[in-house]
GROMACS .gro file of C-alpha atoms in nm:
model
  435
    1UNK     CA    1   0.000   0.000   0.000
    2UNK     CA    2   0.157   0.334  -0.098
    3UNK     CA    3   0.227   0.541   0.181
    4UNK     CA    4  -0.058   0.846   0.246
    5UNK     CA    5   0.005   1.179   0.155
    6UNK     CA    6   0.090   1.479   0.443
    7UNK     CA    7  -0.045   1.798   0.476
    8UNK     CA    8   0.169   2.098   0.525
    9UNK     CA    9  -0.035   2.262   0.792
   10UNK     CA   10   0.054   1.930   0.973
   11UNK     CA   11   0.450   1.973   0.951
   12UNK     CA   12   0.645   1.931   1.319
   13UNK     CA   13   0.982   1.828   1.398
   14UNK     CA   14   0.859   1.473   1.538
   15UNK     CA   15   1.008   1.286   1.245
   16UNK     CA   16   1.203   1.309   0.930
   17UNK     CA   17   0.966   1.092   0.701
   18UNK     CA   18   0.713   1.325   0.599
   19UNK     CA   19   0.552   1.263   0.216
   20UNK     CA   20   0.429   1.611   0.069
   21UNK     CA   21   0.245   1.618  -0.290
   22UNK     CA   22   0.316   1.964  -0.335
   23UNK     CA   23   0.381   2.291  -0.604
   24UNK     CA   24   0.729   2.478  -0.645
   25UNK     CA   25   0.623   2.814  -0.598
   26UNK     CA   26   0.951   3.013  -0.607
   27UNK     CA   27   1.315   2.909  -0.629
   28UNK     CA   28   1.580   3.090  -0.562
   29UNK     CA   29   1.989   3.113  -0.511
   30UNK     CA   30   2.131   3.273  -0.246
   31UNK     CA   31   2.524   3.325  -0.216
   32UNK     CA   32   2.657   3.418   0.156
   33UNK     CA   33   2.943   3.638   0.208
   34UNK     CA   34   3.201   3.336   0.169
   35UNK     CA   35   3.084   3.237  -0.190
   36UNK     CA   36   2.891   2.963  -0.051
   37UNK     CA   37   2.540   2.884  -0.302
   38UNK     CA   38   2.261   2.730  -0.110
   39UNK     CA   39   1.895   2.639  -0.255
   40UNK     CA   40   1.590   2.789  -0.116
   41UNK     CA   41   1.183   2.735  -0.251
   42UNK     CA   42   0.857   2.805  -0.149
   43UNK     CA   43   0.653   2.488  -0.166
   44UNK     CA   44   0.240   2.461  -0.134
   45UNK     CA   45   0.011   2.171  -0.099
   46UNK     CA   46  -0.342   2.148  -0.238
   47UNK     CA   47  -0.464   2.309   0.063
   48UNK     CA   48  -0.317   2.584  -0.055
   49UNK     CA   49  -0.066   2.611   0.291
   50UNK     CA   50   0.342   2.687   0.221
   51UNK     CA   51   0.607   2.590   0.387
   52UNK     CA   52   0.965   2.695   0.313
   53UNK     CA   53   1.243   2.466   0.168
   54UNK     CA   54   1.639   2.482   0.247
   55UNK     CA   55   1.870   2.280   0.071
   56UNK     CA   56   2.213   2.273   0.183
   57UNK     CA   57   2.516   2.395  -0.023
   58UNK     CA   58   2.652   1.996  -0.025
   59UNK     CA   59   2.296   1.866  -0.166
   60UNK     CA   60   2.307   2.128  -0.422
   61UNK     CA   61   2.512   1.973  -0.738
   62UNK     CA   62   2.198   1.660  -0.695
   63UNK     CA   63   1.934   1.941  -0.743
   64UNK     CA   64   2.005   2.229  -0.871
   65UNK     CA   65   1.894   2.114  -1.222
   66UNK     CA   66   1.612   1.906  -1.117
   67UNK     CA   67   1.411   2.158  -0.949
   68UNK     CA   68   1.188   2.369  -1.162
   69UNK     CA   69   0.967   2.673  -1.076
   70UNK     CA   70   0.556   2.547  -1.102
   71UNK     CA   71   0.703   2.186  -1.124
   72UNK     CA   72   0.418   1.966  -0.918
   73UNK     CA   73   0.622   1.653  -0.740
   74UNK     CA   74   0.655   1.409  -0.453
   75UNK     CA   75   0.901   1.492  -0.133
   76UNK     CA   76   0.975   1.204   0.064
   77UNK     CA   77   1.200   1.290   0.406
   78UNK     CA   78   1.366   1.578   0.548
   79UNK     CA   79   1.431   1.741   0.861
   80UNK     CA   80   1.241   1.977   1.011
   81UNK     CA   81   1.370   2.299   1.184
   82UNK     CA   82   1.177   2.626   1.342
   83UNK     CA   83   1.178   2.878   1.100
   84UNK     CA   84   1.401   3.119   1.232
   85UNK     CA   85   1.464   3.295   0.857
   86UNK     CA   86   1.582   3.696   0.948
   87UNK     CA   87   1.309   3.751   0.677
   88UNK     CA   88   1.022   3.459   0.637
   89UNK     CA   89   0.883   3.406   0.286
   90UNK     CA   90   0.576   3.267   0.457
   91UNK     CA   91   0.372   3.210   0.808
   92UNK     CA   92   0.434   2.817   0.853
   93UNK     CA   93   0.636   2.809   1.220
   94UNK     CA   94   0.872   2.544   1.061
   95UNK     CA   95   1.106   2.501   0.781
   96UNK     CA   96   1.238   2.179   0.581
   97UNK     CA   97   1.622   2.070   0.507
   98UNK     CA   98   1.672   1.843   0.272
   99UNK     CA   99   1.865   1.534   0.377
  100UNK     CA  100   2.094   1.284   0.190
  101UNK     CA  101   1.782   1.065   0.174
  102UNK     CA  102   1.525   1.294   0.066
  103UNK     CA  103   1.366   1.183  -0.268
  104UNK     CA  104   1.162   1.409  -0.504
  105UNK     CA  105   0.957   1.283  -0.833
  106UNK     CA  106   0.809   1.504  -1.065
  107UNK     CA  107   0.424   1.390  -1.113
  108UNK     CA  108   0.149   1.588  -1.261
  109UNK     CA  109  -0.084   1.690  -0.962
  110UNK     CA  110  -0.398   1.882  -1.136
  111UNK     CA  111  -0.556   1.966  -0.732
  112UNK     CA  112  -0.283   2.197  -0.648
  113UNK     CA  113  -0.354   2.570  -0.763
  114UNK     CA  114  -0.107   2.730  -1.011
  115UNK     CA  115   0.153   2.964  -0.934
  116UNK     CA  116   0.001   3.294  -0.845
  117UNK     CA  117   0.147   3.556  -0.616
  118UNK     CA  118  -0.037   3.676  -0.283
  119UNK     CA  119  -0.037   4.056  -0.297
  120UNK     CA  120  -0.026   4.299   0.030
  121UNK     CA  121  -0.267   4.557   0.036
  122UNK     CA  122  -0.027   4.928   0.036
  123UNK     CA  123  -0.297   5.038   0.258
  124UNK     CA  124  -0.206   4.822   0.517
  125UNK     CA  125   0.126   4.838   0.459
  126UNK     CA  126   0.134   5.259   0.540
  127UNK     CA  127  -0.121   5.140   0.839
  128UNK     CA  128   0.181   4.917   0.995
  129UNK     CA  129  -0.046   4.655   0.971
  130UNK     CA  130   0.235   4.404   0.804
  131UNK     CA  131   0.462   4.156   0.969
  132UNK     CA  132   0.810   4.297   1.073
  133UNK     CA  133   1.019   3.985   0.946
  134UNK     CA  134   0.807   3.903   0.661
  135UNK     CA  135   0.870   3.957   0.295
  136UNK     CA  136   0.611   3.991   0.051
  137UNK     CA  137   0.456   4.075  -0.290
  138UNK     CA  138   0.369   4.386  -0.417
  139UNK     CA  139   0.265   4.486  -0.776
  140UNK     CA  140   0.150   4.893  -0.836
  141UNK     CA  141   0.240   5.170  -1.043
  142UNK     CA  142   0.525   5.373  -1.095
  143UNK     CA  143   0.384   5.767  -1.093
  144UNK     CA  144   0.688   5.922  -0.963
  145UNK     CA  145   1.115   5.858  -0.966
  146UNK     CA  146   1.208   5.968  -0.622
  147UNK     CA  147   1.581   5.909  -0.660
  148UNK     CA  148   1.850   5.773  -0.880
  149UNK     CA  149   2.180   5.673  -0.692
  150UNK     CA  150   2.473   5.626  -0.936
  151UNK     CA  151   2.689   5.303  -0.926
  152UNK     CA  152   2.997   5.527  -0.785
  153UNK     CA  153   3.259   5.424  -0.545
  154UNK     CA  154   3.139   5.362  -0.218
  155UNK     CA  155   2.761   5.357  -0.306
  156UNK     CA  156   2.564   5.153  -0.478
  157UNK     CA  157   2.305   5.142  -0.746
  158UNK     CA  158   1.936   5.284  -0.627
  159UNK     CA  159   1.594   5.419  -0.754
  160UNK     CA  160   1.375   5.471  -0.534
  161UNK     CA  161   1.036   5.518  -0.692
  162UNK     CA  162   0.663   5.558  -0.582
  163UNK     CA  163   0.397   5.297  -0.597
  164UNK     CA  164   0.062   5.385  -0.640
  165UNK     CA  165  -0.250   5.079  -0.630
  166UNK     CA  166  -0.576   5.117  -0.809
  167UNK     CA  167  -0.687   5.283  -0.487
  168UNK     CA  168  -0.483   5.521  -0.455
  169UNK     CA  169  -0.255   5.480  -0.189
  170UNK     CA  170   0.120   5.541  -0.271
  171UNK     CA  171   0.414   5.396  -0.116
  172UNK     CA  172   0.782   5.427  -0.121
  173UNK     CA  173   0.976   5.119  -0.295
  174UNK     CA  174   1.348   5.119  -0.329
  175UNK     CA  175   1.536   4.915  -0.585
  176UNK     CA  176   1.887   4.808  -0.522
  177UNK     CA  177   2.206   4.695  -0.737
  178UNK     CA  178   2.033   4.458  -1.065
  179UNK     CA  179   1.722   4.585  -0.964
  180UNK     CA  180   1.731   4.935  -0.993
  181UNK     CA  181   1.927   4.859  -1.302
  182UNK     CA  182   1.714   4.661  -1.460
  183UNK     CA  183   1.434   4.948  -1.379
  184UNK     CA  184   1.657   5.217  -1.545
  185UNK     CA  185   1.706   5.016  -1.844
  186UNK     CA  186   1.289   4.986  -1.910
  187UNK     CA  187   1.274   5.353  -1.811
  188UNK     CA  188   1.538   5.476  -2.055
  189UNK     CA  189   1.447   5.278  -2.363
  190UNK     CA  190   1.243   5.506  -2.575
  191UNK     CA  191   1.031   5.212  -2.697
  192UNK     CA  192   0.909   5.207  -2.397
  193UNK     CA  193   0.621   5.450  -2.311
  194UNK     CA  194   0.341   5.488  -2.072
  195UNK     CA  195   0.249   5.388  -1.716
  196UNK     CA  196   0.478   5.096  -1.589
  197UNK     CA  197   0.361   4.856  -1.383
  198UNK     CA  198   0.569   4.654  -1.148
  199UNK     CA  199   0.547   4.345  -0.955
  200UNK     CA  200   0.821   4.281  -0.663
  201UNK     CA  201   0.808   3.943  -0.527
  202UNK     CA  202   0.945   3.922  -0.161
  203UNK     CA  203   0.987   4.283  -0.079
  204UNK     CA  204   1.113   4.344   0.238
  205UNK     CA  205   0.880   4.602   0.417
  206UNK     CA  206   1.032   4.808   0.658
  207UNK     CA  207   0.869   5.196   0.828
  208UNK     CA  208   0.610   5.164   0.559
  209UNK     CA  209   0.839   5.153   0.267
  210UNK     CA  210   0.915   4.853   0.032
  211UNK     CA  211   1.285   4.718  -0.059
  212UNK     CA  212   1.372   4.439  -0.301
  213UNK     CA  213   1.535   4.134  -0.101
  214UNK     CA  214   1.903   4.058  -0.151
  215UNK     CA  215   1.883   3.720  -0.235
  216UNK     CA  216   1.514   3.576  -0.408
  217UNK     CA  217   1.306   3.934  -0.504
  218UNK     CA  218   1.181   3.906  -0.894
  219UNK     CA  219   1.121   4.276  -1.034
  220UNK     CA  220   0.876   4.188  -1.330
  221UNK     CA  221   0.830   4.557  -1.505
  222UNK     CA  222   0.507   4.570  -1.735
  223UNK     CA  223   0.556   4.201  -1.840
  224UNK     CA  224   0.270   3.972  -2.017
  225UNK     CA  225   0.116   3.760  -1.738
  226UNK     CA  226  -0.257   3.786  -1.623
  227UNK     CA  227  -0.129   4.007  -1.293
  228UNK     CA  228  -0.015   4.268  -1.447
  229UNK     CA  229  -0.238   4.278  -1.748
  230UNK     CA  230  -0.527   4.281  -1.521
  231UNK     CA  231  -0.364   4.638  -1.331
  232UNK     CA  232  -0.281   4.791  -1.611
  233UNK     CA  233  -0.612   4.748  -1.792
  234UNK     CA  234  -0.775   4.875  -1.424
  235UNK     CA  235  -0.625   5.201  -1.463
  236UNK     CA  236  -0.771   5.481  -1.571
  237UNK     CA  237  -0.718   5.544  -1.948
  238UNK     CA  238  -0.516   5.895  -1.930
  239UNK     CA  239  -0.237   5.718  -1.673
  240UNK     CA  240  -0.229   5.429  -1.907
  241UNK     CA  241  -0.036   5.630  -2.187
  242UNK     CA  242   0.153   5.879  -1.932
  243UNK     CA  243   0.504   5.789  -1.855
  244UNK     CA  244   0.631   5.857  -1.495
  245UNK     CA  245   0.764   6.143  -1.393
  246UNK     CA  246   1.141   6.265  -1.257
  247UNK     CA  247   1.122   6.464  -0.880
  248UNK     CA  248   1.415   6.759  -0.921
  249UNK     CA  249   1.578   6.579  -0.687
  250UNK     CA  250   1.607   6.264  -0.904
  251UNK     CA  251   1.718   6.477  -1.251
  252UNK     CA  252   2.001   6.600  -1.048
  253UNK     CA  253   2.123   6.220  -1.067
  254UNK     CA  254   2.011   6.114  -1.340
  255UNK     CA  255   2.284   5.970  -1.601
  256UNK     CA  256   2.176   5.963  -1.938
  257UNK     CA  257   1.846   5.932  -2.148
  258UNK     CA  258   1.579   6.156  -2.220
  259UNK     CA  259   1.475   6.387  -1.899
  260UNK     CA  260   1.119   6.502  -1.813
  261UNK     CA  261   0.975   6.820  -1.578
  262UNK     CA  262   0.913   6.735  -1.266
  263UNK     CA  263   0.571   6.777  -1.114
  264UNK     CA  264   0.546   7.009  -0.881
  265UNK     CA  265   0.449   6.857  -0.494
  266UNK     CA  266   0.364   6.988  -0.190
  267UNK     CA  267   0.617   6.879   0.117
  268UNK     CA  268   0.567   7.117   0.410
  269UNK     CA  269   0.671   7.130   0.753
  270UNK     CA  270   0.436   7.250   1.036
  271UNK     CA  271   0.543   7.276   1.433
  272UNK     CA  272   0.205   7.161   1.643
  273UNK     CA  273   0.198   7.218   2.013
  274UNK     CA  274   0.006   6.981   2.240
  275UNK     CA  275   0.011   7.149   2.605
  276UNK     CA  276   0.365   7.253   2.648
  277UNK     CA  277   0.499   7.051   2.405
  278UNK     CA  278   0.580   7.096   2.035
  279UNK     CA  279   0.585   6.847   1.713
  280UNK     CA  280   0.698   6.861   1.395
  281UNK     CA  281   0.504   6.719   1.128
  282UNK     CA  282   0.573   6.657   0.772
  283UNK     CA  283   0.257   6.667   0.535
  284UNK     CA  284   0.340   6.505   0.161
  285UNK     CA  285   0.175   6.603  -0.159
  286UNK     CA  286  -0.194   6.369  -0.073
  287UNK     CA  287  -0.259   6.522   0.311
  288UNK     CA  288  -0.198   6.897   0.216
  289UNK     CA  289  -0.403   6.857  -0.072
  290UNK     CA  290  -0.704   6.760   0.119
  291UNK     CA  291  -0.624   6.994   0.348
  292UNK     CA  292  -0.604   7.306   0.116
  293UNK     CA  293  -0.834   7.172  -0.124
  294UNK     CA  294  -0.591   7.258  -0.445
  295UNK     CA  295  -0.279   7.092  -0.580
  296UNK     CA  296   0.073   7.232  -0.559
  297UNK     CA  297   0.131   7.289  -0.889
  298UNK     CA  298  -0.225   7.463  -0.936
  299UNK     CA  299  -0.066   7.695  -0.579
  300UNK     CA  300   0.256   7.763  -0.762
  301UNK     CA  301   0.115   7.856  -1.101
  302UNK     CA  302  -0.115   8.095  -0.941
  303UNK     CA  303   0.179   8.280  -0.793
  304UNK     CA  304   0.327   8.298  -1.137
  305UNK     CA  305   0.057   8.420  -1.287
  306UNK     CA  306   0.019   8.716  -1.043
  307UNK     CA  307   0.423   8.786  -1.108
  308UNK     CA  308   0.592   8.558  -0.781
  309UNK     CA  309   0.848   8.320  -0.906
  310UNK     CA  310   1.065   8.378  -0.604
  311UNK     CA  311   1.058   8.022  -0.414
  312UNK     CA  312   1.153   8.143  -0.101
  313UNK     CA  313   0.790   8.309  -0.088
  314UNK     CA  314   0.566   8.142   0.080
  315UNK     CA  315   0.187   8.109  -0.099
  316UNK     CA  316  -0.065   8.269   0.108
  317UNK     CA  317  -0.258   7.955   0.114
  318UNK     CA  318  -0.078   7.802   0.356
  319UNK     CA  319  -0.177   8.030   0.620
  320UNK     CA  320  -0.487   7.843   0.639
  321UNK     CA  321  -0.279   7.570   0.847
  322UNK     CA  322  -0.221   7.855   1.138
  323UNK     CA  323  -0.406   7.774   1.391
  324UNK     CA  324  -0.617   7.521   1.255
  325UNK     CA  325  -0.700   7.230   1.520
  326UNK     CA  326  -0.674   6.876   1.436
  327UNK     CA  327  -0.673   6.515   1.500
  328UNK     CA  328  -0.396   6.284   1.402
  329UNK     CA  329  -0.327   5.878   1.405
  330UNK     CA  330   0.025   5.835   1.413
  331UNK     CA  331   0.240   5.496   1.460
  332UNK     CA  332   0.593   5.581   1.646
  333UNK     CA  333   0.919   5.443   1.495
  334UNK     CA  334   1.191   5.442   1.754
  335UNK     CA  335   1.422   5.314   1.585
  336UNK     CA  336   1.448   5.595   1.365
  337UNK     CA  337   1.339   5.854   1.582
  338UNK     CA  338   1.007   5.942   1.386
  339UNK     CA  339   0.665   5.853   1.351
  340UNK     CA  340   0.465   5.789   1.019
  341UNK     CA  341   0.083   5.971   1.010
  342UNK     CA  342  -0.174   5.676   0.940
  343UNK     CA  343  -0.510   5.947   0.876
  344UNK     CA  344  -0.582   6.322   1.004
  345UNK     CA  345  -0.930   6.437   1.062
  346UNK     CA  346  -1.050   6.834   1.116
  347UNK     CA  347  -1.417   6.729   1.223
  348UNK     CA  348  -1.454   7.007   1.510
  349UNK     CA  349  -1.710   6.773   1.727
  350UNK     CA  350  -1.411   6.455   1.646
  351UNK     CA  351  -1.121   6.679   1.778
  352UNK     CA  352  -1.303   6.809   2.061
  353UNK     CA  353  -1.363   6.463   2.199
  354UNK     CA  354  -0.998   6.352   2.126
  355UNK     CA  355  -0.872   6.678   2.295
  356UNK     CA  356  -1.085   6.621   2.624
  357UNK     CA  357  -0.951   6.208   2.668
  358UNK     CA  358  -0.586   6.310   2.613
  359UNK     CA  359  -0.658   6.593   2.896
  360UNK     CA  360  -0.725   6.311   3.147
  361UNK     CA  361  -0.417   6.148   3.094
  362UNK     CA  362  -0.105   6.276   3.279
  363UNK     CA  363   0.179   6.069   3.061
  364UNK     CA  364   0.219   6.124   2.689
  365UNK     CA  365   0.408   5.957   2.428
  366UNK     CA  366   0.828   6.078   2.439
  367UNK     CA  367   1.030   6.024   2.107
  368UNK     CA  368   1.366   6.145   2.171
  369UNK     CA  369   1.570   6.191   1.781
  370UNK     CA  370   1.877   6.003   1.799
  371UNK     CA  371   2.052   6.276   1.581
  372UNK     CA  372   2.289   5.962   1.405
  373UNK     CA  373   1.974   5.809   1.289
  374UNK     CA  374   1.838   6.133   1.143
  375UNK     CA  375   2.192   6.187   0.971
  376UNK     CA  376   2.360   5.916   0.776
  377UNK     CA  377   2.312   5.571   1.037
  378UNK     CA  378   2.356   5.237   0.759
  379UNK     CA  379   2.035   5.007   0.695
  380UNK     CA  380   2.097   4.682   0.699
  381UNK     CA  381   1.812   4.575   0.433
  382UNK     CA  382   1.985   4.228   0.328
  383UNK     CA  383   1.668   3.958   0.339
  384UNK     CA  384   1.999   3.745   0.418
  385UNK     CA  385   2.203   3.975   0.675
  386UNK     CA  386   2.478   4.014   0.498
  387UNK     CA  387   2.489   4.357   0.308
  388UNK     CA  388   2.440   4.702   0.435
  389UNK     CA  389   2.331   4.917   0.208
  390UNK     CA  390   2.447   5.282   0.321
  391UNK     CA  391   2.151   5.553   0.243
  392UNK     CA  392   1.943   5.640   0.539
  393UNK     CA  393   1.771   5.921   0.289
  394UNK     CA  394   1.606   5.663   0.153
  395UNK     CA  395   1.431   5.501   0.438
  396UNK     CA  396   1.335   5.783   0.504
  397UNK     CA  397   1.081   5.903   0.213
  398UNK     CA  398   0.814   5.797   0.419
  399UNK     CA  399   0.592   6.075   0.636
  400UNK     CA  400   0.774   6.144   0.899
  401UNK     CA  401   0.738   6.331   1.275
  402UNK     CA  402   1.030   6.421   1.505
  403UNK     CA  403   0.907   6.487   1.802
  404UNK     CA  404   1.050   6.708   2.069
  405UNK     CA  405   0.927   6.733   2.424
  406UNK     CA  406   0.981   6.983   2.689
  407UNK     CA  407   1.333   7.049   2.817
  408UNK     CA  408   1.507   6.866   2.497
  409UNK     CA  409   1.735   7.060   2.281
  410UNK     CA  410   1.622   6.949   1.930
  411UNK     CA  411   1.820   7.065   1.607
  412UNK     CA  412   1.514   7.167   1.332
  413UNK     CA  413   1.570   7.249   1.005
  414UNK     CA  414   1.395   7.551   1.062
  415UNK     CA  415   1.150   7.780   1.280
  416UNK     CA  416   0.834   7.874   1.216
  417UNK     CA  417   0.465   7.782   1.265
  418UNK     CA  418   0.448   7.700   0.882
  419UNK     CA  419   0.725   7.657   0.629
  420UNK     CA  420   0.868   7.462   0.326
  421UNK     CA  421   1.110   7.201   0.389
  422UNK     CA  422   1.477   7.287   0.325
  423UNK     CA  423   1.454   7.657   0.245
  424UNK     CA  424   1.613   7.847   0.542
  425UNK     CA  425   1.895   7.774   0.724
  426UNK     CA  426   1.874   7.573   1.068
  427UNK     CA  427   1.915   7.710   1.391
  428UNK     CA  428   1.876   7.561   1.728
  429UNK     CA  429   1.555   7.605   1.885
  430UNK     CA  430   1.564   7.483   2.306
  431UNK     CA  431   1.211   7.453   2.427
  432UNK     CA  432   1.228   7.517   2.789
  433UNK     CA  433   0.946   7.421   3.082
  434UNK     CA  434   0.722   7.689   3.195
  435UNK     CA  435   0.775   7.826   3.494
   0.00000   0.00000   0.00000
């Protein structure tokens, strides 16, 4: 009698002589810091649970060749460890090594679902509400290059670009090395036109921004499978022709190919007090919008037309921020002395009631800036450990608070109840208790 099947779900380190029917999802090489090449996959049973694969770097000559991505086979034997992956590819608590008497036989199994990629929402994703150690898929599309870092001495390739769903929510992802490469080499083909759509499988997500792993991320750029297709034909018919734009700040890297304006975008910092203490908040292109009811680049063409083209003058719009009382959701990042705005709300009768709970508490949130974190600290974004990318700028794109509390010396960029970001030089500004 042939020995019975296994689920996935049922997978524990009791024994080695577990029998899987399963699907190769992914498969992927990953090269440590000595050279060494060891075998990892994704593997899913027709319950549709996963469970992640290891095989070693002296089993890897017996399968490298053998193992093929959407292959459907039979896995006889292996040993079973806690998944204690730095970054986890999926939830199952355990992971399997192959063993020198692990057997695998490619069979067609038509009750396991085809390869297909499991998307997170952005949304929840610029809510926090993502794992901290898990990597995942992403697919969106590119309105905006952020930055291009140049493969120079001491830095490496980078393009950091935004990633907008088809509802709207837009989120920092940064490509490194191949990948931003491989980006740069779509974007600067002149073939190429329109809106490009990405797909990142295994993105690392880290202070609600998006990375490509080091060692098993696929960047698929407007390619012909049904996931993409499917976006694309979901957008609205003026972004599908329109090519992404450049930021200024990108241009000034940029090296070679055909340049485009940038599109003017709102970035402003505002200092809110709360009692005796003070906040700075940064509000991106989508909050002041909503706020002010009119774009940036419908604010700075108005001030053209009336004869300003000075930038260091501020539009008289933004005076409608003084004063104004409001209610914000924020998630505190410690680790990089910040804190990322989930939503904001101006409802009077909403504030009011916020305002009256927080007056009957008597301790209040304290983020102290670590001032080497808010200069040039490394990020270790390896999936594997073992590369540390150098460019703190570019984790931190995201909306971002420093928050100072009473009796901290804090160094801002500037003072002021309402200003632009980078256009005056900083100062020191000591906020002392009141007598």
């Amino acid at each position: 009698m042939s020995r019975k099947v296994d689920s996935v779900k049922d997978i524990n380190d009791s024994k080695e002589t577990w029998r899987l029917a399963v699907r190769i999802m992914d498969v992927w090489s990953v090269v440590n810091n000595k050279g060494i090449e060891h075998l990892e996959m994704i593997v899913m049973d027709s319950l549709g649970d996963q469970i992640q694969v290891l095989i070693r770097h002296d089993h890897l000559l017996k399968w490298k060749e053998v193992i093929k991505e959407n292959m459907t086979c039979i896995i006889n034997n292996g040993s079973v460890y806690n998944n204690d992956f730095q970054w986890k590819v999926c939830d199952h608590s355990k992971k399997i090594v192959f063993l020198g008497g692990t057997t695998m036989k490619a069979i067609e199994l038509q009750n396991i679902p085809p390869k297909g990629y499991f998307f997170k929402d952005l949304g929840e994703i610029l809510q926090g509400k993502c794992k901290t150690d898990r990597l995942e898929d992403i697919i969106g599309a590119v309105s905006e290059i952020n930055h291009i870092q140049s493969n120079t001495p001491g830095k490496k390739v980078v393009v950091s670009v935004v990633l907008k769903d088809l509802k709207g929510n837009c989120i920092n992802c940064n490509l490194w090395e191949i990948y931003g490469s491989k980006f740069l080499t779509y974007y600067n083909d002149p073939k190429n036109n329109g809106a490009i759509v990405i797909l990142l499988t295994h993105a690392m997500v880290k202070d609600g921004q998006v990375s490509n792993a080091w060692s098993g991320s696929k960047l698929l750029i407007n390619e012909d499978i049904p996931e993409i297709q499917d976006f694309m034909s979901k957008l609205p018919t003026n972004e599908q022709k329109e090519k992404p734009s450049q930021s200024a700040k990108s241009l000034s890297n940029w090296s070679g190919g055909s340049q485009y304006s940038p599109v003017e975008r709102y970035k402003i910092e505002i200092y809110v007090s709360n009692g005796e203490s003070k906040y700075r908040f940064v509000f991106w292109d989508s909050e002041c919008a909503a706020i002010l009811g009119m774009t940036a680049e419908f604010m700075h063409n108005s001030m053209v037309e009336n004869g300003e083209d000075d930038p260091m003058v501020y539009p008289d719009e933004l005076e409608m921020l003084l004063n104004k009382k409001m209610a914000f959701r924020v998630k505190v990042q410690p680790t990089f002395s910040q804190a990322s705005v989930w939503k904001l709300c101006d409802d009077e009768a909403y504030v009011k009631e916020i305002e009256n709970d927080y007056k009957s508490k008597t301790e209040y949130a304290k983020l102290v800036p670590n001032q080497e974190n808010l200069e040039t600290s490394a990020q270790t974004l390896s999936a594997s450990g073992e590369n540390d990318p150098e460019s703190i700028i570019l984790m931190t794109l995201a909306k971002d608070i420093v928050i100072a509390d009473k009796g901290e010396e804090v160094d801002f960029e500037a003072s002021g109840a309402t200003q632009l970001s980078g256009t005056k030089p900083s100062k020191k500004l000591k906020i002392e208790p009141s007598s």
